[in-house]
Amino acid sequence: MKEYFSVKMRASLQGKHISGAERIVLKEDLPIVISQLSQRPKDFDFLNIKVEKINDLHYIEKSLNIKTFNVKDWIEGNKVAVEILQNQGVDKKVAEKYIDLIHQGAADGENMRGAMIVSLSGERLEKDKIRGVRTVNVDFEDRESITQLLKEKGYTERTVDAIALATKNLNHVSIVAEYCISDDPDYTIGYVATKTTYYRINPLKQKSNEKGGRIYFVKDTVNIEDLYEYLEKKAFLIKNLGDLQ
Ligand code: PML
């Protein structure tokens, strides 16, 4: 009987979060993974590694497909993003309003710690608007070979994490789309995820902007307690990578 564990690492420097990562691994791989994750942040004064046994593991057969749009600038990137969101039933004004907020810092000018939840009718539904909701407990079953394959094709380790996270999100019946930009001022590629596809948009934010975050667009009928339980508790391994389009 295989035993799986979740390993979560977070590190900070002078009170500022600088690095975070998560893996779901077999018990025998814990020493190597804990060692790898502890070496990830270069400079820190606080590092926490949490290891938890997973008792109820679920599987997703295939991740979202990946399609890339290379665009002139982040303004054009966001036009593409809004069009994709509109095709999923998100109102143009609702999409633009919350996208603007993410680019300006959705927690009173600072980044939210987790994601924003917005209903199709335009209401914000997070229980705590500074904290937001955090999607955790998801990984690829064979992370190593998927990472290698994606890196060979010019994707980054961030893409690997983001596809896993978006695949878990869109697997929930109430989430219709996700919008994401990084809070790393140098990382300008972002994405919009739909039920089938991870649309990677390059660029989606202005270089040197330190603001970033995620928006989960949900059906009006969403049960928020159920959604939090799913995103923050339920554990998933993804078996295969979707198509690269
Ligand atoms: C990509 O390269 O596919 C986009 C990844 C966005 C990552 C967001 C983040 O790391 O915060």
Coordinates of N, CA, C and O and ligand atoms in Angstrom, one line a residue, residues 155-156 158-160 162-163 180-184 187 189-191 198 200 213-214, ligand 1:
Y155 N 9.0 26.1 -21.4 CA 8.2 26.5 -20.2 C 9.1 26.5 -19.0 O 10.2 26.1 -19.0
T156 N 8.5 27.1 -17.9 CA 9.3 27.2 -16.7 C 8.7 26.3 -15.6 O 7.6 25.8 -15.7
R158 N 7.5 27.4 -12.9 CA 6.3 28.1 -12.5 C 5.1 27.6 -13.3 O 4.0 27.5 -12.8
T159 N 5.3 27.3 -14.6 CA 4.3 26.8 -15.4 C 3.8 25.4 -14.9 O 2.6 25.2 -14.8
V160 N 4.7 24.6 -14.5 CA 4.4 23.3 -13.9 C 3.4 23.5 -12.7 O 2.3 22.9 -12.7
A162 N 1.7 26.1 -11.9 CA 0.5 26.8 -12.2 C -0.5 25.9 -12.9 O -1.7 26.0 -12.7
I163 N 0.0 25.0 -13.8 CA -0.9 24.1 -14.5 C -1.6 23.1 -13.5 O -2.8 22.8 -13.6
C180 N -4.7 34.7 -13.8 CA -3.5 34.8 -12.9 C -2.4 35.6 -13.5 O -2.0 35.4 -14.6
I181 N -1.9 36.5 -12.6 CA -0.5 37.1 -12.9 C 0.3 36.9 -11.7 O -0.2 36.9 -10.5
S182 N 1.6 36.8 -11.9 CA 2.6 36.5 -10.8 C 2.8 37.8 -10.0 O 2.6 38.9 -10.6
D183 N 3.2 37.7 -8.8 CA 3.6 38.9 -8.0 C 5.1 39.2 -8.1 O 5.6 40.1 -7.5
D184 N 5.8 38.3 -8.9 CA 7.2 38.6 -9.2 C 7.3 39.7 -10.3 O 6.8 39.5 -11.4
Y187 N 8.4 38.6 -13.7 CA 7.7 37.5 -14.4 C 6.4 38.0 -15.0 O 5.4 38.1 -14.3
I189 N 4.6 36.7 -17.7 CA 3.7 35.8 -18.4 C 2.6 35.4 -17.4 O 2.9 35.1 -16.2
G190 N 1.4 35.4 -17.8 CA 0.3 35.0 -16.9 C -0.6 34.1 -17.7 O -0.3 33.6 -18.8
Y191 N -1.8 33.8 -17.1 CA -2.7 32.8 -17.8 C -4.1 33.1 -17.5 O -4.5 33.7 -16.5
Y198 N -5.4 25.8 -20.6 CA -4.6 26.8 -19.9 C -4.0 27.7 -20.9 O -3.1 27.3 -21.7
R200 N -1.8 30.5 -21.9 CA -0.6 31.2 -21.4 C -0.5 32.4 -22.2 O -0.3 32.4 -23.5
G213 N -1.7 38.1 -8.5 CA -2.7 37.3 -7.8 C -3.6 36.6 -8.7 O -3.3 36.5 -9.9
R214 N -4.6 36.0 -8.1 CA -5.5 35.1 -8.9 C -7.0 35.5 -8.7 O -7.3 35.9 -7.6
Ligands
PML1 C1 3.4 30.4 -17.0 O1 4.6 30.6 -17.1 O2 2.7 29.5 -17.5 C2 2.6 31.4 -16.1 C3 2.8 31.1 -14.7 C4 2.2 32.1 -13.7 C5 2.8 31.8 -12.3 C6 2.2 32.7 -11.3 C7 3.0 32.7 -10.1 O3 4.0 32.0 -10.0 O4 2.6 33.3 -9.1

